[in-house]
Coordinates of C-alpha atoms and ligand atoms in Angstrom, one line a residue:
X71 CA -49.8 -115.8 202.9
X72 CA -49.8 -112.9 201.0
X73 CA -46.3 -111.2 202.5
X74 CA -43.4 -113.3 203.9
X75 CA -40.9 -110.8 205.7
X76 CA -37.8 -111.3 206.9
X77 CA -37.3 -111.9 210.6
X78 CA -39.9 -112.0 213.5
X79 CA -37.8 -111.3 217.1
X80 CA -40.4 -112.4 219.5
X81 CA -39.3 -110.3 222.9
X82 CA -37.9 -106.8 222.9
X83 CA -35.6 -107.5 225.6
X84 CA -31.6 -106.1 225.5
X85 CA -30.8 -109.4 223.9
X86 CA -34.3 -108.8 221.3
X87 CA -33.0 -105.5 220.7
X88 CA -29.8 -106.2 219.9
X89 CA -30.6 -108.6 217.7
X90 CA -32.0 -106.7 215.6
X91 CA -28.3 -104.6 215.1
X92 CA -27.1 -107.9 214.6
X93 CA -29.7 -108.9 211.6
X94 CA -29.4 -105.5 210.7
X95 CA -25.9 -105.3 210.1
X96 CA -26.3 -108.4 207.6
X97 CA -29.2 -106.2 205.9
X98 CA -31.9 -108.6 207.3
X99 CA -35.2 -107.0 208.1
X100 CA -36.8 -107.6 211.7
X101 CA -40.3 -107.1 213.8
X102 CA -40.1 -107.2 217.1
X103 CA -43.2 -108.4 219.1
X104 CA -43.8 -108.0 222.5
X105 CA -46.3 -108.6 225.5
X106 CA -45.3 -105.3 227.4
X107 CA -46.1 -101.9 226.3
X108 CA -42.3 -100.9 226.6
X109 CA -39.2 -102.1 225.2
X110 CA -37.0 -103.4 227.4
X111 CA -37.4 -106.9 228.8
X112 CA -36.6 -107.4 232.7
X113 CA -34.1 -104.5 232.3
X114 CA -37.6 -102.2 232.3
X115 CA -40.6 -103.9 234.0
X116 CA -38.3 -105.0 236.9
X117 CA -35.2 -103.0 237.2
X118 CA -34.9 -99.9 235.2
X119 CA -32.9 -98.0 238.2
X120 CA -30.7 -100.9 239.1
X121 CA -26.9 -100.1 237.4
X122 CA -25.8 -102.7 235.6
X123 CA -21.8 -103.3 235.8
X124 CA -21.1 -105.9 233.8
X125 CA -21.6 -104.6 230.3
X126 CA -18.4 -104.4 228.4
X127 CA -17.4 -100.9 228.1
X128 CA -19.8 -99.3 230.3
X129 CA -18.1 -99.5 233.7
X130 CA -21.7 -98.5 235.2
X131 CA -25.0 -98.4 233.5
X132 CA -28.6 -98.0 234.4
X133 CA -30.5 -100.4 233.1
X134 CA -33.3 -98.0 231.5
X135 CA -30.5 -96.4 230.0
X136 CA -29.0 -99.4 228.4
X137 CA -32.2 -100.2 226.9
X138 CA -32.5 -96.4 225.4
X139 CA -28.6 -97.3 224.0
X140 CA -29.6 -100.4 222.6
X141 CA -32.8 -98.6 221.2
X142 CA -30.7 -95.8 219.7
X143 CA -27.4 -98.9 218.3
X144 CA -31.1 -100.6 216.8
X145 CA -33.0 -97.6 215.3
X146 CA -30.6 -97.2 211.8
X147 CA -32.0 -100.8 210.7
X148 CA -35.4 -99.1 211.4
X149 CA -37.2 -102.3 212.9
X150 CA -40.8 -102.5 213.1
X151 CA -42.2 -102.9 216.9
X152 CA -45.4 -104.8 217.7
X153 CA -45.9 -103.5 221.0
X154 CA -48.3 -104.9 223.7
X155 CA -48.7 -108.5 221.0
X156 CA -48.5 -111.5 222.9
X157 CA -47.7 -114.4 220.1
X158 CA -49.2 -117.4 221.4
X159 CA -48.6 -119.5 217.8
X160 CA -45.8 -120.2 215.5
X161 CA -46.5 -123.0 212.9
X162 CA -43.8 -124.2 210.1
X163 CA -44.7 -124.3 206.5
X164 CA -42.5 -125.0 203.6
X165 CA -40.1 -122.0 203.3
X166 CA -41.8 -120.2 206.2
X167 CA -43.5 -119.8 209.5
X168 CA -46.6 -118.4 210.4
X169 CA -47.0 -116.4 213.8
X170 CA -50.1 -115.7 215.8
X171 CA -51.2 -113.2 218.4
X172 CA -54.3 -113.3 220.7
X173 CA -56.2 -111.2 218.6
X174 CA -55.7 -113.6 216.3
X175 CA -53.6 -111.5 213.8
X176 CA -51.0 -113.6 211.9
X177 CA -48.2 -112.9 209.9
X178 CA -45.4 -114.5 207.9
X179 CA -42.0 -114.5 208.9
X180 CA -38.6 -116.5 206.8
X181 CA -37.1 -116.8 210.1
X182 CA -38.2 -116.2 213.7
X183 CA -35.7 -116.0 217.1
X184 CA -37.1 -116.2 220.4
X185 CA -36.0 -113.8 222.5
X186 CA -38.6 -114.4 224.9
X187 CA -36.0 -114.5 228.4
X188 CA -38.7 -116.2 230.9
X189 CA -41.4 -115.8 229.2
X190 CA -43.8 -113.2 228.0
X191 CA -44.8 -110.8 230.9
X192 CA -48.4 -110.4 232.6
X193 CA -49.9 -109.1 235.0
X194 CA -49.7 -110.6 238.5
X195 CA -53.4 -111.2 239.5
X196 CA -55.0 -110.6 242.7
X197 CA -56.6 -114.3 244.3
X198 CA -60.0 -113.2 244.0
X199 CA -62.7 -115.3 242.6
X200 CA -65.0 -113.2 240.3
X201 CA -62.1 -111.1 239.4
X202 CA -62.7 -112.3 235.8
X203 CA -66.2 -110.5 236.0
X204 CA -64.6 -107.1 236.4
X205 CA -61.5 -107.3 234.3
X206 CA -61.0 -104.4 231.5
X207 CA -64.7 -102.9 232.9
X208 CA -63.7 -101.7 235.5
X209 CA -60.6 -103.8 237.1
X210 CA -57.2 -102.6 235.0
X211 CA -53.9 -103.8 235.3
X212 CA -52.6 -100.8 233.1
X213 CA -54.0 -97.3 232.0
X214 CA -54.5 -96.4 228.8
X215 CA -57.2 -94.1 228.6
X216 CA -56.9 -91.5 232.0
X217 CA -59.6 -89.9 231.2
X218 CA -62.0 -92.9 231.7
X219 CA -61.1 -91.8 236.0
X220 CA -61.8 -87.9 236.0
X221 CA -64.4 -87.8 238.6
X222 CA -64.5 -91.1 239.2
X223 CA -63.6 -93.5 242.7
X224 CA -60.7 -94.9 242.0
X225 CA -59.3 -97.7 244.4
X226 CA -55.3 -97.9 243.6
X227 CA -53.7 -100.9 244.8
X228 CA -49.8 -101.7 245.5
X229 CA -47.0 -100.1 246.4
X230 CA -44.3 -99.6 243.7
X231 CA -43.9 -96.9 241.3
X232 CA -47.1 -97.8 238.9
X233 CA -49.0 -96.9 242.0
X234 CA -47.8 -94.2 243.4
X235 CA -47.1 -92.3 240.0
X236 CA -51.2 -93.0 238.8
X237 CA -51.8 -92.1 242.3
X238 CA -50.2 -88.6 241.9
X239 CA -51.5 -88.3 238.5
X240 CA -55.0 -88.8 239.4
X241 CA -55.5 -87.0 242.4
X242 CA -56.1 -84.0 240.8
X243 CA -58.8 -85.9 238.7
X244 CA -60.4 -88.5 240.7
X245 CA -61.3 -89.6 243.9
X246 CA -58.3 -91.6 244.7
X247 CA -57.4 -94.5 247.4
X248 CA -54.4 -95.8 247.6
X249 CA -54.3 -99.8 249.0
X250 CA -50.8 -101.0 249.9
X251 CA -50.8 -104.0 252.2
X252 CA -47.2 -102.0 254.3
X253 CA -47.2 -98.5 255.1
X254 CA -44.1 -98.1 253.1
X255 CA -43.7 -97.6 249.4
X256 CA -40.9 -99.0 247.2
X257 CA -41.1 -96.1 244.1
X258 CA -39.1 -93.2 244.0
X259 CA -38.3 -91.0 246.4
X260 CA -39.1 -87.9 245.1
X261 CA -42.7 -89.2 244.2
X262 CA -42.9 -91.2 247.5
X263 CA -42.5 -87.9 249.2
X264 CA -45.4 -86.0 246.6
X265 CA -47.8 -89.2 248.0
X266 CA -47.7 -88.7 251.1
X267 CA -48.0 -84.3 250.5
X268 CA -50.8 -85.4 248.9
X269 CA -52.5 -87.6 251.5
X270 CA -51.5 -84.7 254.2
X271 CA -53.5 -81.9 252.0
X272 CA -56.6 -84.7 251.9
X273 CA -56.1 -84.7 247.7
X274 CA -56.3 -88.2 248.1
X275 CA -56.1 -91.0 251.0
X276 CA -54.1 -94.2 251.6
X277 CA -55.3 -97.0 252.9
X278 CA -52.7 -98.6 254.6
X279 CA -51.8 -101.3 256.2
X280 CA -54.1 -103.3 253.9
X281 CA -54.8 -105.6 251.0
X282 CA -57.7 -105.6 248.5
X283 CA -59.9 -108.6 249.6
X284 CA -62.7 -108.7 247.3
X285 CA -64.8 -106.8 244.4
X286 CA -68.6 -106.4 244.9
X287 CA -70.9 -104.9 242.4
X288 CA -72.6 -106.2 239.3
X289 CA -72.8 -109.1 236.7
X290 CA -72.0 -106.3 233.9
X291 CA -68.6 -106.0 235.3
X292 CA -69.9 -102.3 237.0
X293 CA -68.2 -102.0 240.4
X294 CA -69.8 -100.6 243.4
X295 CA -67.4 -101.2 246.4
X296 CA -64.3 -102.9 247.7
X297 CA -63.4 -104.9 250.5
X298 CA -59.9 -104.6 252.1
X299 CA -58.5 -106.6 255.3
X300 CA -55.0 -106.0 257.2
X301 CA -52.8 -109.4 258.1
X302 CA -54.6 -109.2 261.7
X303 CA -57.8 -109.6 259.7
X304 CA -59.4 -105.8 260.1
X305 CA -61.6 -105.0 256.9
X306 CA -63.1 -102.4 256.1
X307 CA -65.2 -101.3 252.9
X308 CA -64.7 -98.7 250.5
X309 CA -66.9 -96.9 247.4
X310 CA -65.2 -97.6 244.3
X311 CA -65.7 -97.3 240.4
X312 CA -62.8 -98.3 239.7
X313 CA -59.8 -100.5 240.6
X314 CA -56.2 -100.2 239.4
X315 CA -54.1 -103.5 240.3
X316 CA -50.2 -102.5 240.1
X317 CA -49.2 -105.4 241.7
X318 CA -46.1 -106.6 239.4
X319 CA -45.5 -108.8 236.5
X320 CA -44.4 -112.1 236.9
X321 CA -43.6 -114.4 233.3
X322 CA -44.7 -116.9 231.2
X323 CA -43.4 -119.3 228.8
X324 CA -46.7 -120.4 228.5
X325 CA -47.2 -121.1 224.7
X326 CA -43.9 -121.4 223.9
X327 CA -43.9 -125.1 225.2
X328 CA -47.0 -125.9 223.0
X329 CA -44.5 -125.1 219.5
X330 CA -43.1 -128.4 219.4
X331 CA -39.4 -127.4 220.2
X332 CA -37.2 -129.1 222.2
X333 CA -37.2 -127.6 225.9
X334 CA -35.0 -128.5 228.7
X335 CA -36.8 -127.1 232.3
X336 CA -37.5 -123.7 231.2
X337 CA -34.9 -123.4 228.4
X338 CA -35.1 -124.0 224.6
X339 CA -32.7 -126.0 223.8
X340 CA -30.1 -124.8 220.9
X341 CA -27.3 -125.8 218.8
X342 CA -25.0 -123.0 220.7
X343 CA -22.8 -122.5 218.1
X344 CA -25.7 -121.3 215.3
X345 CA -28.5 -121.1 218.4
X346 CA -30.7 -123.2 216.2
X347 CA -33.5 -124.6 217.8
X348 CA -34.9 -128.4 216.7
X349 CA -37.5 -126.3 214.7
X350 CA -36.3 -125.3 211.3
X351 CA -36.0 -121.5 210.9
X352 CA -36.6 -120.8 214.5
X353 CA -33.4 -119.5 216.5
X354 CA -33.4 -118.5 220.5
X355 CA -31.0 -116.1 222.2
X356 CA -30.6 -114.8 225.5
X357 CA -32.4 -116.2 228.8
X358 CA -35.0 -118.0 226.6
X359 CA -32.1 -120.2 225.1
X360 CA -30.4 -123.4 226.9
X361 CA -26.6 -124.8 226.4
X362 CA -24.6 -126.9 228.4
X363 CA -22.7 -124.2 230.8
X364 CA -25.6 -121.3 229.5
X365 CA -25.2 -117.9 231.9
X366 CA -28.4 -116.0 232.1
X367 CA -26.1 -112.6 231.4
X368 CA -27.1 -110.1 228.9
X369 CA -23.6 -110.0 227.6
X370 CA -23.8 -113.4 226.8
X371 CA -27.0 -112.8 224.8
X372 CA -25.6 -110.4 222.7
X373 CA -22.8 -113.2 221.3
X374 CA -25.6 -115.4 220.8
X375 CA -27.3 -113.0 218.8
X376 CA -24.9 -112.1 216.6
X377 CA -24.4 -116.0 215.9
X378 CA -28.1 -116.6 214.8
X379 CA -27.9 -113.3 212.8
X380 CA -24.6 -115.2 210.8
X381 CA -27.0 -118.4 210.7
X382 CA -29.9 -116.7 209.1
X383 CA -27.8 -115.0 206.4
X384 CA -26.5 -118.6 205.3
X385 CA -30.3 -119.7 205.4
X386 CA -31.6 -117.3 203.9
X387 CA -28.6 -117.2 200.8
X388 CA -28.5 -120.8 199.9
X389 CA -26.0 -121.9 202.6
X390 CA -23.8 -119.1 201.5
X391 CA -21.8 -117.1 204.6
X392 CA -21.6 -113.7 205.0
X393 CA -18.7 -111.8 204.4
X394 CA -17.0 -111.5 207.6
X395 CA -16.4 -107.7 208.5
X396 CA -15.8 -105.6 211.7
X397 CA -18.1 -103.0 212.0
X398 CA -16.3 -100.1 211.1
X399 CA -15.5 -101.9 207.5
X400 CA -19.5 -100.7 206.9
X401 CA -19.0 -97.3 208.6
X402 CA -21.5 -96.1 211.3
X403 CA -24.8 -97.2 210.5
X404 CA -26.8 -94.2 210.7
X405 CA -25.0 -92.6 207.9
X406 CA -24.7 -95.8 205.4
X407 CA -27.9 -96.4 206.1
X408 CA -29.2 -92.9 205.0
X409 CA -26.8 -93.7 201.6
X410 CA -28.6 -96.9 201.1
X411 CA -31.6 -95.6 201.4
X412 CA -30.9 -92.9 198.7
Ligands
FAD72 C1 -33.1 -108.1 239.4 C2 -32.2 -108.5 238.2 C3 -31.0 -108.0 238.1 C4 -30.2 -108.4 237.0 N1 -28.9 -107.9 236.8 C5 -28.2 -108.2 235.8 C6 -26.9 -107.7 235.6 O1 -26.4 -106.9 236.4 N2 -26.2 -108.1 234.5 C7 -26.7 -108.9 233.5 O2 -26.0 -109.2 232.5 N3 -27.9 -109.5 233.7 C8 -28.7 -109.1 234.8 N4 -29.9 -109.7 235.0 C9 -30.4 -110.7 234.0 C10 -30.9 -110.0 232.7 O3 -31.9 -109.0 233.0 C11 -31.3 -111.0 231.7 O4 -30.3 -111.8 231.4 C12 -31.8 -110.3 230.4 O5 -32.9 -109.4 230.7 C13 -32.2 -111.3 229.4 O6 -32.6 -110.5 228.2 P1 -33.6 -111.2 227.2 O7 -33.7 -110.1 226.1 O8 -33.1 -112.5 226.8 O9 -35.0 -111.4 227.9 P2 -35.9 -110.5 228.8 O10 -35.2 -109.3 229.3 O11 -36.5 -111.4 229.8 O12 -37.0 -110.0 227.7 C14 -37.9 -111.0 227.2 C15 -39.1 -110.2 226.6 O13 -39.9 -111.1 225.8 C16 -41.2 -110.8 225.9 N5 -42.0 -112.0 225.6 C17 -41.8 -113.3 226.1 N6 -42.7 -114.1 225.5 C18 -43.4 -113.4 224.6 C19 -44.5 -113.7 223.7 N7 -45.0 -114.9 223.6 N8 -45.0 -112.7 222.9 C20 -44.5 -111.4 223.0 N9 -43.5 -111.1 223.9 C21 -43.0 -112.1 224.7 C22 -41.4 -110.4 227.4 O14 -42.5 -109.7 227.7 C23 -40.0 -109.7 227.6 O15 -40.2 -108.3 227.4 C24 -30.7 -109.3 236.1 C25 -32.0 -109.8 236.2 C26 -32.8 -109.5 237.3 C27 -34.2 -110.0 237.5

């Protein structure tokens, strides 16, 4: 390997992200990988308007905006983020481990936390059998290229706030259905009401009571049309060129278990006073990491981070501990940072 770096966080959850103020604080250099396109963890692909009260110091807190904190506490120690990498390998060599995505990109790392909470996020997959023939041609579970749908059928389907903001942002653009199996929509307010304005001034049409059935077109992976049912079992068929499936994440340890650590149901399993996993140089914190008495709290997350941060220094220095300090014995980060750095 022709670079070994310092510290691999697989997850940029609020425990990942602390974690790397924690490393940081010790001077230890971290890349954070993750499935999702955002940072965040569960705090932003499945509650980023739920407040939060049980952060010390913050008697309220939206979730999205702890994560933006935890960004801004992070951003000093100027961490490298691997957005939308899935690592689905970590093998052990001598003095370091190796980590592999699903593009098959691999890179060396002196020590590597998990802070992978359930599992890395994905898509939640409609049950339909040749789904696989239209995936990324013309079935998305994401947009990253808009312009792809300018004057094109687009069939949007589900009902939270993916949906309904494409929906709004394409109806200008495309010819756009919206499928939601209720006739209510759990997304904001604001842009709930914008849908429906939309639908009365015929810029685009929702399709509702009903669920996407099944995908018809060809073996390239070109779509022609749709089929959607109701619960009482009403279809009917609509054009389409493309689809747009919003219909949730759901998580995955998934390759995790294949790493040879020591799990315990969904948990790996840690020494909780170093969070030491049974795999040399490979830590866990937050949900991803299993104790005797463990609370799945992001508070709790945060101690554990700062622990493997203290173990990593000793590893990484010959056994040696850090010098213990508070915080303010460094002085705020941004600005001894900037010193450093001169
Ligand atoms: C509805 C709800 C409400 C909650 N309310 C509270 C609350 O009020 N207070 C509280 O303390 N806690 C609350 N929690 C729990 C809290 O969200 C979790 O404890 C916290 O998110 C754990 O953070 P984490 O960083 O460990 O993991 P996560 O937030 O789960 O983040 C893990 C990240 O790792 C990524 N990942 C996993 N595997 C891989 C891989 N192989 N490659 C790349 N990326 C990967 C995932 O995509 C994900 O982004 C709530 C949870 C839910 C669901």
């Amino acid at each position: 390997m022709a670079q070994v770096n310092d510290i691999a966080i697989i997850g940029a959850g609020p425990v990942g992200l602390f974690t790397v103020f924690a490393c940081g604080q010790l001077d230890l250099r971290c890349h954070v990988f993750d499935s999702l396109e955002e940072v965040g963890g569960q705090c932003a692909a499945l509650y980023p308007h739920k407040p939060i009260y049980d952060i010390p110091g913050y008697p309220h807190i939206e979730a999205s905006v702890l994560v933006s904190r935890l960004q801004e506490q992070a951003a000093p120690f100027e961490p490298t983020y691997h957005l939308q990498r899935r690592i689905v390998s970590l093998r052990g060599q001598d003095d370091y481990l190796v980590l592999g995505d699903e593009a098959g990109k691999e890179m060396a790392f002196k020590a590597v936390i998990l802070a992978v909470g359930g599992g890395a996020f994905v898509p939640n997959k409609p049950p339909i059998s040749n789904l696989a023939v239209f995936e990324d041609k013309s079935v998305f579970y994401r947009v990253t290229d808009p312009a792809r749908f300018v004057g094109k059928k687009v069939v949007i389907c589900g009902g939270g706030d993916s949906a309904v903001d494409w929906a709004c942002a394409l109806a200008d653009k495309a010819d756009v259905y919206v499928v939601h199996r209720r006739d209510k929509f759990r997304a904001t307010p604001a842009m709930v009401k914008k849908l429906h304005d939309l639908h009365d001034r015929k810029k685009l049409t929702l399709v509702t009571p009903y669920m996407l059935e099944s995908l018809d077109g060809d073996k390239d992976g070109t779509l022609k049309r749709v089929g959607v049912k109701t619960l009482k079992g009403d279809t009917k068929s609509l054009d389409a060129d493309y689809v747009l499936a919003f219909f949730g994440l759901v998580s995955q340890l998934g390759p995790v278990r294949d790493w040879g650590l020591a799990l315990k149901d969904n948990d790996v399993w840690v020494e909780p006073t170093t969070m030491a996993t049974s795999k040399a140089r490979v830590f866990a914190v937050g949900d991803s990491a299993g104790y005797d008495n463990k609370l799945n709290l992001i508070l709790c997350g945060f101690s554990e981070a700062s622990l493997a941060a203290q173990q990593i220094y000793r590893l990484l220095h010959a056994g040696k501990a850090p010098r213990f300090q508070y915080s303010t014995a460094k002085g705020d980060p941004k600005t001894y940072k900037e010193k450093q750095a001169r």
